[in-house]
Amino acid sequence: MKIKHYPEGVSQNFLKLRNQLISATGKAIGDYNMIEEGDTVLVCMSGGKDSHAMLMILLALQERAPINFKLIAMNLDQKQPNFPEDVLPRYLDQLGVEYRIVEADTYSIVKEKIPEGKTTCSLCSRLRRGIIYTTAQQLGATKIALGHHRDDIVQTLFLNMFYGAKMKAMPPKLATNRGEFMVIRPLAYCAEKDIAAYARAMEFPIIPCDLCGGQENLQRQKIKDMLNNWEREQPGRINNIFRAIGNVEPSHLADFDLYDFKHLSQAKEEDEDPMFDHEKFAPTDMALTIASQDDKRIEFARKPLPISVTTEE
């Protein structure tokens, strides 16, 4: 029996959440022009909640989109110990989507090349990326969809700052090195807690994401805990950080490759710091004015502001 896009008898709260995720995903796709007419999208499935949600939401968008595009689900079996290799093929068959299970024993390569106790994530990631790109090429895919969400993007920003001294996150859309494919992250506008609630209601067959015990996961968990603590103290903080990633002012950072500080003599109007933009204020707008000055001291004093008097009958 074919799996439906959502269970029968669901609550209005679930439908509202589902529509919210579909809307956010559709907006991200539109904002970054992620999917175009005639695209073949390789949907990378790890078996976690995020990739399950991404596939189901893309299927929903495929039904209502004004353009035609193809979806191919892909799962990479890296031959990690205890990997339940039968789970995803059975589910994807029931779902009725086209898919490929790609088998590549990267686990033994990593174990052979990396000494015990050393970080394996970098080599594993490179091998995995190469396999995904090769598979995309074989299938004629034009886009590669990854299931990273808003919280992943913010966590990556802090991981790179804390451990790599670089201000770098995950872009919602990224061209591969040779320009053959475009990597897209359709869930970029979606919060992890919303995806988790959706996945629980959908009862996806989840595969644990910690089979390799990767060291990067330990660092990421620390960052995640820090951000979640901030979110509890001040709700909305994670979203503000995410919005800041897309609202950058190079002239107010310190990267001279992005902004020509060496030859800066007079700021452009768009780079002006509002703190020093006194010319935009009329004299009547100033609450303080110069009261006296000599060759050693300048004194500002408050001045009376104009009072507007209205008469009501």
Tab-separated table of C-alpha atoms in Angstrom, residues 17 22 26 40 44 53 70 73 96 109 117 132-133 140-141 146 183 190 194 200 228 255 260 289-290 294 308:
chain	number	residue	atom	x	y	z
A	17	LEU	CA	2.520	22.957	11.158
A	22	ILE	CA	5.750	23.783	3.223
A	26	GLY	CA	8.674	27.162	-0.785
A	40	THR	CA	16.275	16.779	-11.666
A	44	CYS	CA	20.001	13.032	-0.198
A	53	ALA	CA	10.844	15.811	6.187
A	70	LYS	CA	11.904	15.497	-11.017
A	73	ALA	CA	15.836	10.054	-3.487
A	96	GLY	CA	6.331	5.254	-4.443
A	109	ILE	CA	38.746	3.449	4.250
A	117	GLY	CA	41.453	8.707	18.303
A	132	ILE	CA	27.165	12.093	-4.073
A	133	TYR	CA	28.572	14.218	-6.919
A	140	GLY	CA	21.747	13.519	-14.789
A	141	ALA	CA	20.784	15.499	-11.699
A	146	LEU	CA	20.572	18.425	1.505
A	183	VAL	CA	23.768	22.199	-3.858
A	190	CYS	CA	12.700	25.843	8.882
A	194	ASP	CA	9.115	22.298	13.934
A	200	ARG	CA	7.063	12.573	15.133
A	228	ASN	CA	19.250	26.250	22.954
A	255	ASP	CA	37.835	41.594	6.391
A	260	ASP	CA	38.880	48.285	1.111
A	289	THR	CA	23.791	71.400	22.126
A	290	ILE	CA	27.133	73.107	22.690
A	294	ASP	CA	37.410	77.220	24.954
A	308	SER	CA	3.515	71.351	20.417
